[in-house]
Amino acid sequence: MHLLWYYSGRRIHVNKEEARKKIDELTDLLNEHNYKYYVLDHPEITDYEYDMMINELINLEKQFPELTREDSPTQRVGGEPLSSFTQVQHNVPMLSLSNSYNKEDLIDFDRSIRKSIGEKIEYVVEPKIDGLSVNLKYEKGKFIQGATRGNGIVGEDITKNLRTVKTIPLKLKEEIDIEVRGEVYISRETFVKLNRKQEENGGTIFANPRNAAAGSLRQLDSKVTAKRNLDIFVFNIQRMENMNISKHIEGFEYLKSLGFKTSIYEVCKSIEEVVDQCEKWSEKRSSLGFEIDGLVIKVNDLTQREKLGTRSKSPRWAIAYKFPAEQQKTKVKNIVVQVGRTGALTPTAELDPVRVAGSVISRATLHNEDYIKEKDIRIGDTVIIEKAGDVIPAVVRVIFDERTGKEEPFEMPTICPICKEETFRLEGEAVTRCMNAACPAQLRRGLIHFVSRDAMNIDGLGESIVTLLLENELIKDAADLYYLKKEDLLPLERMGEKSAQNLIDAIEKSKKNDLERVIFGLGIKLVGARAAKLLADEFKSLDGLIKASDEEITAVPEIGHKMAESVVAFFKEDRNLEIVEKLRDVGVNMQSLKENDEEDENIEKKFEGLTFVLTGTLEKYKRSEAKKIIENLGGRVSGSVSKKTSYVLAGAEAGSKLEKANQLGVKVISEEEFEQMV
Ligand code: IVH
């Protein structure tokens, strides 16, 4: 009980030097106990003793706020809310994985690796944690930045939120520069508690732990994140100075020694052992304290990894093994019809809730009339439903033996359940539609689409606020959003001064979006995000697209005749043109913001955000040619190597730049590897 010495109960008057010493001592001691409790799961003191010490630290920090250290455990409670997240360019791309689903896929993976390097391969098998991938950056051992994966090249800065995760060390046990990657997740137990709390407080109910983790990490208010009890498994060193590690598992040991909570793993000497592990993990999956959706199989030897290299989005030296879709038996209580933004009527089964693949499922899509007929799904039927990972749950089959005779066949409604207008099923189409463009359901869905992440990306404006705005008749179409004032929002449920201002700011910010987002946001039937980009690149302005003929649109590579017809029909409607005019009047950008007209935009910008340095004599290209290739793919070429350099492309007789790259831990690639990336 010697630690009780720290507890004052009354305010002790200390001078600044004494305070600094005591604050340092307490910060280090508390961090060590935090590590033992959260990372090692091996507490050495009681909660009471911990509380006494942290109270002492809080008191001292109150008296001398300037002495509070950045890595103080008191700094894990979250701070002032942000108005939006800033973008972060990753120094090392955060790749994803290709998938395998069975033994044969794994054997193929092993065969192709062995063929390509002709050596014996040792694998490491790790659970594939179902959470959110993050990059953590440390300078001189201090945690300075944490980011989401985003598109792998650019993510969002969520440092403030990650500081609240108790298993993320704020200070490492060595003063080094390092970037690591891990998966933030929420344990099953915390997930159940969180949803219970959300239910009591009328908050969002999360469908599964992964959504809960993602929702908690993407909070603008880090104080909310702090309450969510998030956890992390770190599984990779992304970048490190003078890395002296030759095996993946040595990396794990090193990460552990720095204070990270690392992934559990098994080493396998052959692919047969890997297959055995897949079976074992599949059985023990449900007994783990956290959700996993598969395993990740990685080559252990880092030199072999270098030889294998990467594709544009995933490494050749690793593969994900996805567990088979989980099935459960349940009952169809009812079949309801939902109306989407293009008027499509989607029948949905309302089910007796069951737990499948980590989520409680109470609805499953039935797609369309034909699907229901083909499977003969009736209201009251006992059915098998299936879910795998992120996939929408589906009804696989009816258990006909359990029919009682009371089941009712489903009829597709001939009038829209929302606006009561007649519905149509066009020849050759599987979909039944409500054709009334003014149908409130279509309007609502269309607005939700307009503000969504891939469209106008208006932060803080989701389904519930769109519904509130419509119910309160504050908006009738997407353009009305830009006419909203803070005062209009304040009377809305749970809308404070700050959130109203944030929303107005986010709406304002979206006026500057690039043209492709506007085109996608308009919700033209058949026009997805990729098509919107192609159209924006081709026609350069919304007016250009409005004036374009069917033939001109069809002439754009990848755009088919049906899509072109749909675009032309969309801009023939007065109502749609009115919305466009209103958007223009209020200052929404309607021009392509791309600068380089000559670029071949149909090429995927796979090097976006990457900086290359070229050195030595290249065999296959002139320097200027390699530069052009990189720039055409969205990358940048720089003359000197720094920590920000993504890759050094080294030819024969590369000199000082190569040396510098090795010193800084920058990835060096050969011409061959470069070609593979291209
Ligand atoms: S390795 C280059 N290991 O699964 C290697 N990924 O696409 C990239 N994940 O979002 C990933 N657990 O964040 C790796 N032990 C593990 C993992 C893991 C979960 C996630 C990863 C990524 C997704 C794969």
XYZ file of C-alpha atoms and ligand atoms in Angstrom:
702
model
C 0.000 0.000 0.000
C 3.016 2.296 -0.287
C 1.299 3.928 -3.249
C -1.253 5.544 -1.003
C 1.509 7.931 -0.240
C 0.436 9.770 -3.366
C -3.014 10.457 -2.167
C -3.199 13.866 -0.573
C -6.927 14.344 0.000
C -6.103 18.003 0.541
C -4.158 20.259 -1.771
C -0.452 20.085 -1.051
C 1.482 23.216 -1.897
C 4.515 22.347 -3.931
C 6.828 24.553 -5.925
C 7.067 24.225 -9.701
C 10.203 22.101 -9.732
C 8.775 19.669 -7.212
C 5.574 19.554 -9.231
C 7.449 18.825 -12.468
C 9.263 15.940 -10.824
C 6.098 14.516 -9.325
C 4.121 14.945 -12.569
C 6.838 13.145 -14.548
C 7.013 10.385 -11.998
C 3.240 9.899 -11.870
C 2.837 10.078 -15.662
C 5.451 7.363 -16.188
C 4.140 5.207 -13.391
C 0.501 5.478 -14.475
C 1.414 4.774 -18.098
C 3.257 1.659 -16.997
C 0.261 0.486 -14.957
C -2.035 1.294 -17.876
C 0.152 -0.893 -20.089
C 0.097 -3.740 -17.580
C -3.666 -3.499 -17.222
C -4.783 -2.953 -20.813
C -2.053 -4.427 -23.011
C -0.678 -7.239 -20.857
C -4.008 -7.859 -19.138
C -1.968 -8.271 -15.976
C -2.705 -5.503 -13.458
C -0.326 -5.083 -10.567
C -2.287 -2.580 -8.522
C -5.921 -2.251 -7.526
C -8.305 0.166 -9.231
C -8.390 2.087 -5.970
C -4.631 2.597 -5.951
C -4.730 3.654 -9.598
C -7.487 6.175 -8.883
C -5.543 7.658 -6.004
C -2.535 8.243 -8.223
C -4.480 9.689 -11.102
C -6.308 12.062 -8.731
C -2.956 13.261 -7.479
C -1.813 13.836 -11.065
C -5.040 15.654 -11.973
C -4.577 17.968 -8.981
C -1.002 18.773 -9.874
C -1.851 19.332 -13.541
C -4.642 21.674 -12.460
C -2.177 23.726 -10.448
C 0.454 23.684 -13.215
C -1.332 23.097 -16.528
C 1.836 23.988 -18.469
C 3.554 20.935 -16.986
C 0.966 18.462 -18.317
C 2.759 16.015 -20.576
C 1.276 15.041 -23.953
C 1.458 11.408 -22.954
C -0.279 12.002 -19.635
C -3.062 9.461 -18.991
C -5.304 12.460 -18.251
C -5.093 13.365 -21.948
C -7.004 10.265 -23.012
C -10.447 11.660 -22.283
C -10.879 13.581 -25.523
C -10.801 17.285 -26.261
C -12.666 20.025 -28.098
C -14.842 18.711 -30.952
C -13.597 19.191 -34.531
C -15.729 20.651 -37.312
C -14.358 18.162 -39.830
C -11.501 15.717 -40.314
C -8.479 16.772 -42.314
C -7.014 14.531 -44.977
C -3.752 12.704 -44.467
C -1.550 11.344 -47.191
C -0.049 8.020 -46.165
C 3.723 7.752 -46.459
C 3.382 4.078 -47.216
C 0.210 2.987 -49.050
C -2.176 1.067 -46.819
C -2.754 -1.909 -49.066
C -5.670 -4.289 -48.839
C -5.714 -8.058 -49.369
C -6.934 -10.400 -52.032
C -9.313 -13.048 -50.734
C -9.442 -16.825 -50.618
C -12.438 -18.907 -49.593
C -11.312 -22.522 -49.505
C -8.457 -24.999 -49.370
C -7.970 -24.932 -53.168
C -7.544 -21.144 -53.186
C -4.890 -21.439 -50.490
C -3.033 -24.171 -52.337
C -3.056 -22.030 -55.506
C -1.706 -19.089 -53.518
C 1.142 -21.220 -52.162
C 1.891 -22.752 -55.571
C 2.210 -19.391 -57.285
C 4.479 -18.071 -54.532
C 6.746 -21.102 -54.622
C 6.892 -20.953 -58.394
C 7.886 -17.337 -58.300
C 10.669 -17.608 -55.707
C 11.543 -21.270 -55.840
C 12.234 -21.569 -52.125
C 10.609 -23.112 -49.094
C 8.037 -20.781 -47.584
C 7.085 -20.296 -43.959
C 3.726 -18.644 -43.289
C 2.299 -16.672 -40.395
C -1.431 -17.023 -39.764
C -3.222 -14.219 -37.893
C -6.877 -13.628 -37.148
C -8.461 -11.093 -39.476
C -9.934 -8.677 -36.974
C -13.252 -7.196 -38.017
C -12.627 -3.563 -37.247
C -11.157 -0.472 -38.830
C -7.632 -0.212 -40.203
C -5.503 2.653 -38.899
C -2.000 4.000 -39.327
C -0.169 5.254 -36.223
C 2.802 7.545 -36.600
C 5.443 8.083 -33.896
C 8.292 10.570 -33.876
C 11.031 10.148 -31.286
C 8.741 7.639 -29.610
C 5.818 10.074 -29.326
C 2.438 9.378 -30.911
C 1.975 12.287 -33.292
C -0.619 11.220 -35.848
C -3.227 8.553 -36.425
C -5.230 8.133 -39.605
C -7.904 5.951 -41.159
C -7.050 3.863 -44.209
C -9.383 5.841 -46.498
C -8.629 4.782 -50.063
C -5.238 3.422 -49.036
C -3.407 6.509 -50.275
C -5.266 9.266 -48.458
C -7.095 8.814 -45.164
C -8.530 11.020 -42.436
C -6.690 12.432 -39.451
C -8.291 10.899 -36.370
C -5.380 11.490 -33.975
C -7.558 12.996 -31.243
C -9.842 9.996 -31.268
C -7.036 7.462 -31.327
C -5.390 9.104 -28.319
C -8.398 7.947 -26.305
C -7.735 4.261 -27.106
C -6.039 2.965 -23.972
C -4.056 0.233 -25.728
C -2.416 2.737 -28.091
C 0.794 3.883 -26.396
C 1.179 7.670 -26.372
C 4.895 7.176 -25.770
C 6.954 4.181 -26.862
C 9.586 2.448 -24.818
C 12.216 3.640 -27.316
C 12.607 7.135 -28.774
C 12.295 6.074 -32.401
C 10.500 7.216 -35.569
C 8.096 4.516 -36.667
C 4.736 4.033 -38.394
C 2.636 1.002 -37.619
C -0.652 -0.382 -38.853
C -3.327 -2.072 -36.821
C -7.012 -2.769 -36.545
C -9.151 -0.836 -34.078
C -12.027 -2.947 -32.826
C -14.606 -3.189 -30.107
C -14.868 -6.355 -28.011
C -18.092 -8.378 -28.051
C -18.722 -7.523 -24.401
C -18.249 -3.771 -24.905
C -20.421 -3.932 -27.999
C -23.349 -5.445 -26.103
C -22.973 -2.879 -23.293
C -22.707 -0.014 -25.772
C -25.871 -0.988 -27.631
C -27.732 -1.345 -24.336
C -26.669 2.172 -23.406
C -27.533 3.523 -26.848
C -30.981 1.982 -26.561
C -31.562 3.604 -23.164
C -30.442 7.002 -24.466
C -32.248 6.731 -27.802
C -28.937 6.701 -29.731
C -27.939 4.750 -32.848
C -28.068 0.975 -32.428
C -25.045 -0.562 -34.139
C -25.597 -3.629 -36.303
C -22.250 -5.218 -35.392
C -19.012 -4.501 -33.522
C -17.301 -3.365 -36.705
C -19.887 -0.633 -37.345
C -19.689 0.363 -33.698
C -15.895 0.683 -33.908
C -16.056 2.629 -37.164
C -18.838 4.904 -35.894
C -16.915 5.580 -32.701
C -13.678 6.399 -34.489
C -15.303 8.745 -36.969
C -16.716 10.962 -34.210
C -15.866 14.636 -34.478
C -16.146 14.794 -30.710
C -13.289 12.754 -29.248
C -15.000 12.778 -25.840
C -17.598 10.447 -27.338
C -14.873 8.157 -28.700
C -13.235 8.099 -25.270
C -16.382 6.551 -23.784
C -16.528 3.727 -26.312
C -13.713 1.567 -24.908
C -12.087 0.857 -28.240
C -9.163 -1.511 -28.500
C -6.448 -2.253 -31.065
C -4.324 -5.073 -32.420
C -1.200 -3.841 -34.187
C -0.029 -6.142 -36.984
C 2.529 -4.393 -39.123
C 5.525 -2.073 -39.170
C 4.751 0.223 -42.075
C 7.950 2.228 -41.955
C 10.941 2.491 -39.678
C 14.419 3.888 -39.759
C 17.163 1.280 -40.126
C 14.829 -1.640 -39.770
C 16.901 -4.584 -38.685
C 14.286 -7.286 -38.863
C 14.251 -10.233 -41.204
C 11.005 -12.016 -40.224
C 7.444 -10.821 -39.733
C 7.280 -12.475 -36.311
C 10.430 -10.635 -35.218
C 8.472 -7.496 -36.095
C 5.738 -8.638 -33.712
C 8.241 -9.190 -30.918
C 9.762 -5.772 -31.519
C 6.338 -4.080 -31.589
C 5.524 -5.817 -28.316
C 8.744 -4.570 -26.760
C 7.805 -1.015 -27.771
C 4.552 -1.299 -25.821
C 2.041 -2.199 -28.542
C -0.732 -4.725 -28.186
C -0.018 -7.049 -31.077
C -2.014 -9.597 -32.989
C -1.948 -13.255 -31.970
C -0.353 -15.541 -34.572
C 0.722 -19.062 -35.480
C 3.751 -19.959 -37.592
C 3.155 -22.661 -40.226
C 5.888 -24.552 -42.036
C 3.713 -25.494 -45.012
C 0.415 -24.617 -46.664
C -1.040 -27.875 -45.263
C -0.424 -26.526 -41.776
C -2.093 -23.271 -42.829
C -5.174 -25.207 -43.984
C -5.291 -26.987 -40.593
C -5.105 -23.630 -38.842
C -8.012 -22.337 -40.945
C -10.150 -25.225 -39.709
C -9.058 -24.738 -36.093
C -9.735 -20.997 -36.072
C -13.059 -21.449 -37.784
C -14.105 -23.650 -34.841
C -12.791 -21.420 -32.071
C -13.968 -18.232 -33.780
C -17.117 -17.797 -31.710
C -15.290 -18.298 -28.412
C -12.991 -15.309 -28.979
C -13.761 -12.066 -27.160
C -13.815 -10.162 -30.456
C -15.189 -10.670 -33.954
C -13.003 -12.024 -36.738
C -14.174 -12.509 -40.296
C -11.335 -14.735 -41.408
C -7.585 -15.184 -41.170
C -4.678 -13.448 -42.817
C -1.890 -15.614 -44.191
C 1.456 -13.869 -44.641
C 4.903 -14.910 -45.835
C 7.161 -14.742 -42.774
C 10.474 -13.964 -44.446
C 10.794 -10.280 -45.348
C 13.376 -10.859 -48.095
C 10.987 -13.279 -49.775
C 8.275 -10.618 -49.447
C 10.496 -8.093 -51.217
C 11.016 -10.568 -54.035
C 7.291 -11.181 -54.388
C 6.394 -7.474 -54.352
C 2.923 -5.996 -54.532
C 0.127 -5.449 -57.018
C -1.418 -1.968 -57.182
C -3.754 -2.575 -54.258
C -2.577 -5.726 -52.500
C 0.658 -7.543 -51.724
C 1.548 -10.834 -53.436
C 2.913 -12.165 -50.159
C -0.331 -12.231 -48.209
C -3.904 -13.368 -48.638
C -7.070 -13.190 -46.577
C -8.917 -16.434 -45.912
C -12.605 -15.583 -45.476
C -14.720 -17.835 -43.322
C -17.709 -19.348 -45.125
C -20.956 -17.403 -44.923
C -22.796 -18.215 -41.727
C -26.349 -19.531 -41.964
C -29.190 -19.429 -39.452
C -32.794 -20.514 -39.302
C -35.518 -17.922 -38.650
C -39.089 -16.962 -39.483
C -40.421 -14.436 -42.013
C -42.827 -12.320 -39.952
C -43.805 -10.057 -42.816
C -42.751 -8.839 -46.238
C -42.691 -5.060 -46.636
C -41.834 -2.950 -49.647
C -39.285 -0.126 -49.634
C -39.138 2.571 -52.288
C -35.633 3.605 -53.382
C -34.378 6.847 -54.914
C -35.044 5.722 -58.470
C -38.519 4.524 -57.526
C -37.542 0.829 -57.400
C -39.754 -1.176 -55.070
C -37.653 -3.600 -53.033
C -39.441 -6.301 -51.079
C -37.804 -6.866 -47.711
C -38.392 -9.734 -45.288
C -38.979 -8.776 -41.661
C -37.519 -11.613 -39.611
C -37.530 -12.921 -36.079
C -34.176 -11.436 -34.974
C -31.252 -13.909 -35.063
C -27.519 -13.520 -34.598
C -25.548 -14.298 -37.768
C -21.864 -13.559 -38.470
C -21.629 -11.128 -35.590
C -24.774 -9.119 -36.291
C -28.350 -9.333 -35.088
C -30.376 -9.694 -38.261
C -34.021 -8.690 -38.378
C -34.348 -7.862 -42.092
C -33.173 -9.410 -45.321
C -33.572 -8.176 -48.861
C -35.706 -10.256 -51.196
C -34.500 -8.269 -54.237
C -37.582 -8.394 -56.492
C -40.757 -10.226 -57.417
C -38.975 -12.959 -59.405
C -36.637 -13.840 -56.532
C -39.587 -14.369 -54.209
C -41.427 -16.453 -56.800
C -38.428 -18.564 -57.663
C -37.731 -19.435 -54.023
C -41.431 -19.505 -53.192
C -40.938 -17.372 -50.070
C -44.171 -16.732 -48.167
C -45.099 -14.673 -45.093
C -44.871 -17.035 -42.109
C -42.270 -19.338 -43.700
C -39.318 -20.735 -41.792
C -36.238 -19.873 -43.819
C -32.457 -20.149 -43.847
C -30.707 -16.814 -43.988
C -27.062 -16.234 -44.764
C -24.596 -13.482 -44.086
C -20.898 -13.121 -44.791
C -18.980 -10.133 -43.459
C -20.279 -6.870 -44.863
C -22.688 -8.479 -47.265
C -26.402 -7.696 -46.931
C -28.168 -10.700 -45.375
C -30.055 -12.857 -47.825
C -32.786 -15.489 -47.597
C -31.227 -18.613 -49.088
C -34.134 -21.069 -49.015
C -37.419 -21.988 -47.431
C -37.667 -25.044 -45.157
C -40.739 -26.485 -46.836
C -41.055 -29.280 -44.234
C -41.927 -26.671 -41.635
C -44.863 -25.208 -43.576
C -48.155 -25.298 -41.680
C -50.447 -24.225 -44.497
C -51.074 -20.852 -42.906
C -48.289 -19.113 -44.845
C -49.375 -16.285 -47.152
C -47.950 -15.714 -50.641
C -46.671 -12.197 -51.321
C -48.128 -9.947 -54.023
C -46.126 -7.040 -55.404
C -48.241 -3.919 -54.773
C -49.860 -2.318 -57.796
C -49.811 1.056 -56.068
C -46.817 2.713 -54.403
C -47.014 2.166 -50.629
C -45.845 5.756 -50.070
C -47.491 8.024 -52.666
C -50.290 5.657 -53.747
C -49.612 6.186 -57.468
C -49.713 3.206 -59.813
C -46.570 1.050 -60.066
C -45.078 -0.429 -63.253
C -42.876 -3.311 -64.224
C -41.355 -2.592 -67.625
C -40.792 -5.388 -70.090
C -37.442 -7.085 -69.693
C -36.909 -5.559 -66.220
C -37.054 -7.465 -62.944
C -37.796 -4.306 -60.991
C -41.224 -2.873 -60.238
C -41.179 0.930 -60.002
C -43.113 3.889 -58.759
C -42.847 6.346 -61.661
C -43.967 9.401 -59.692
C -40.881 11.650 -59.562
C -42.477 13.627 -56.718
C -42.963 10.517 -54.542
C -41.801 11.484 -51.006
C -39.944 8.181 -50.584
C -37.921 8.821 -53.729
C -37.281 12.367 -52.638
C -36.009 11.254 -49.224
C -33.783 8.515 -50.636
C -32.525 10.904 -53.329
C -31.557 13.474 -50.702
C -29.793 10.868 -48.584
C -27.862 9.907 -51.699
C -27.046 13.554 -52.542
C -25.401 14.232 -49.158
C -23.686 10.831 -48.903
C -19.949 10.304 -48.668
C -19.278 9.420 -52.301
C -21.572 12.182 -53.570
C -21.508 15.677 -51.984
C -19.957 14.281 -48.781
C -21.728 16.649 -46.385
C -20.350 15.739 -42.981
C -22.919 15.374 -40.215
C -25.854 15.224 -42.603
C -27.241 11.721 -42.632
C -30.507 9.882 -42.923
C -32.012 11.132 -39.660
C -31.348 14.837 -40.274
C -32.552 14.605 -43.870
C -35.777 13.070 -42.538
C -36.122 15.819 -39.926
C -35.568 18.536 -42.537
C -38.239 17.018 -44.772
C -40.709 16.467 -41.946
C -40.291 20.078 -40.868
C -40.731 21.207 -44.476
C -37.391 22.999 -44.426
C -36.374 21.453 -47.742
C -38.160 20.068 -50.774
C -35.149 19.223 -52.916
C -31.351 18.967 -52.724
C -30.815 22.589 -53.716
C -32.885 23.795 -50.739
C -30.100 22.541 -48.440
C -27.971 25.482 -49.594
C -30.653 27.984 -48.571
C -30.831 26.750 -44.974
C -29.816 29.121 -42.197
C -28.600 28.298 -38.736
C -31.839 29.644 -37.250
C -33.850 27.150 -39.345
C -31.927 24.283 -37.775
C -31.898 25.322 -34.128
C -35.504 24.292 -33.357
C -34.800 20.733 -34.592
C -34.550 17.875 -32.130
C -31.084 17.463 -30.538
C -29.654 20.335 -32.609
C -27.400 22.599 -30.572
C -25.798 25.880 -31.576
C -22.509 24.148 -32.391
C -23.913 21.268 -34.441
C -26.151 23.657 -36.389
C -23.138 25.796 -37.267
C -21.086 22.703 -38.183
C -23.831 21.555 -40.509
C -24.123 24.946 -42.213
C -20.329 24.992 -42.643
C -20.283 21.466 -44.084
C -23.045 22.358 -46.569
C -21.166 25.512 -47.571
C -17.933 23.561 -48.016
C -19.618 21.117 -50.383
C -20.269 23.946 -52.884
C -16.622 23.635 -53.889
C -16.844 19.928 -54.687
C -15.581 18.719 -58.020
C -18.091 18.217 -60.838
C -18.097 14.409 -60.624
C -19.605 14.564 -57.123
C -22.391 16.849 -58.327
C -23.191 14.558 -61.267
C -23.217 11.496 -59.028
C -25.213 13.353 -56.365
C -28.003 14.224 -58.803
C -28.930 10.551 -58.699
C -29.355 9.932 -62.419
C -30.568 6.371 -62.920
C -27.709 3.953 -63.773
C -25.008 6.607 -63.234
C -22.683 5.390 -60.479
C -19.637 7.157 -59.047
C -17.269 5.830 -61.739
C -19.571 6.831 -64.605
C -20.028 10.276 -63.037
C -16.259 10.717 -63.035
C -15.970 9.658 -66.675
C -18.744 12.047 -67.691
C -17.216 14.937 -65.718
C -13.834 14.292 -67.313
C -15.322 14.182 -70.796
C -17.769 17.085 -70.702
C -15.894 19.312 -68.205
C -19.032 21.165 -67.055
C -22.579 20.319 -66.125
C -23.799 22.468 -69.016
C -21.615 20.432 -71.352
C -23.278 17.262 -70.120
C -26.782 18.756 -70.270
C -26.235 19.713 -73.919
C -24.644 16.388 -74.883
C -26.525 14.088 -77.225
C -27.163 10.408 -76.766
C -24.388 9.626 -79.300
C -21.854 11.930 -77.684
C -22.439 10.313 -74.314
C -22.294 6.782 -75.703
C -18.969 7.691 -77.321
C -17.381 7.996 -73.845
C -15.472 4.763 -73.148
C -17.279 2.516 -70.654
C -20.596 4.407 -71.010
C -23.278 2.260 -72.580
C -26.362 3.171 -74.541
C -28.798 2.619 -71.673
C -26.871 4.930 -69.394
C -26.650 7.592 -72.092
C -30.409 7.385 -72.596
C -30.958 7.757 -68.898
C -28.732 10.877 -68.728
C -30.527 12.516 -71.665
C -33.940 11.681 -70.185
C -32.894 13.097 -66.805
C -31.983 16.482 -68.237
C -35.200 16.623 -70.279
C -37.253 16.815 -67.089
C -38.089 20.426 -66.156
C -38.030 19.543 -62.496
C -34.421 18.336 -62.699
C -33.342 21.393 -64.690
C -34.933 23.620 -62.059
C -32.868 21.947 -59.344
C -29.716 22.402 -61.417
C -30.521 26.114 -61.804
C -31.128 26.505 -58.086
C -27.802 24.801 -57.343
C -26.056 27.083 -59.823
C -27.675 30.224 -58.344
C -26.462 29.363 -54.893
C -22.889 28.875 -56.102
C -22.422 25.106 -56.305
C -19.424 24.389 -58.558
C -20.441 23.011 -61.944
C -17.069 22.837 -63.656
C -14.453 20.118 -63.655
C -11.598 21.190 -61.392
C -9.065 18.954 -63.143
C -6.212 21.033 -64.492
C -4.491 18.872 -67.048
C -6.651 18.576 -70.134
C -4.303 16.212 -71.903
C -4.281 13.579 -69.229
C -5.788 10.291 -70.155
C -8.280 10.207 -67.366
C -9.441 6.726 -68.132
C -6.268 5.427 -66.577
C -6.735 4.627 -62.933
C -4.837 7.171 -60.805
C -3.124 4.456 -58.837
C -0.119 6.610 -57.909
C -2.233 9.443 -56.558
C -0.547 10.861 -53.470
C 2.720 8.988 -54.058
C 6.110 10.644 -54.487
C 8.866 8.862 -56.409
C 12.564 9.588 -56.640
C 14.451 8.192 -59.649
C 18.077 7.246 -59.287
C 20.760 5.278 -61.121
C 20.608 4.132 -64.741
C 17.293 2.657 -65.770
C 17.436 -0.042 -68.390
C 14.025 0.084 -69.964
C 13.049 3.725 -69.768
C 14.607 7.088 -70.105
C 14.204 9.113 -66.897
C 11.769 11.425 -68.696
C 9.663 8.427 -69.779
C 9.465 6.976 -66.275
C 8.532 10.454 -65.007
C 5.737 10.733 -67.549
C 4.358 7.303 -66.570
C 4.347 8.232 -62.887
C 2.686 11.572 -63.512
C 0.084 10.059 -65.814
C -0.871 7.736 -62.983
C -1.294 10.688 -60.633
C 2.096 10.462 -58.864
C 4.844 13.050 -58.404
C 8.554 12.848 -59.108
C 10.941 14.603 -56.787
C 14.677 15.250 -57.061
C 15.613 14.423 -53.492
C 14.839 11.714 -50.962
C 13.077 12.666 -47.742
C 10.829 10.969 -45.197
C 7.908 11.965 -47.422
C 9.240 9.960 -50.391
C 7.028 6.951 -51.070
C 9.370 4.989 -53.372
C 12.881 5.280 -54.712
C 13.105 3.673 -58.140
C 16.718 2.554 -58.327
C 18.531 1.527 -61.488
C 22.131 0.350 -61.922
C 24.863 2.217 -60.072
C 22.494 4.136 -57.857
C 24.478 6.216 -55.387
C 23.785 8.649 -52.586
C 20.006 8.757 -53.066
C 19.811 5.027 -52.569
C 21.924 5.319 -49.434
C 19.691 8.066 -48.069
C 16.576 5.997 -48.825
C 18.009 3.100 -46.840
C 18.888 5.402 -43.977
C 15.365 6.838 -43.814
C 13.653 3.488 -44.274
C 12.091 4.608 -47.599
C 11.020 1.712 -49.810
C 13.389 1.074 -52.702
C 12.029 -0.623 -55.819
C 13.661 -2.135 -58.848
C 12.629 -1.423 -62.416
C 10.853 -4.770 -62.456
C 8.841 -3.980 -59.355
C 8.013 -0.615 -60.846
C 6.699 -2.290 -63.980
C 4.531 -4.582 -61.900
C 3.089 -1.605 -60.046
C 2.355 0.162 -63.311
S -2.591 -7.323 -43.255
C -0.530 -5.339 -46.623
N -3.415 -8.408 -41.000
O -8.270 -6.662 -43.173
C -1.197 -6.047 -45.532
N -4.938 -7.065 -42.205
O -8.042 -5.966 -46.671
C -2.532 -5.534 -45.259
N -7.116 -6.788 -41.130
O -8.545 -3.484 -43.903
C -3.329 -6.091 -44.223
N -6.714 -8.021 -39.351
O -6.964 -3.732 -41.914
C -3.743 -7.633 -42.052
N -4.003 -9.393 -38.972
C -4.326 -8.630 -40.006
C -5.591 -8.028 -40.120
C -5.861 -7.247 -41.252
C -7.605 -7.259 -39.970
C -7.843 -5.921 -42.073
C -7.008 -4.848 -42.696
C -7.670 -4.556 -44.018
C -8.420 -5.819 -44.294
C -7.829 -6.543 -45.482
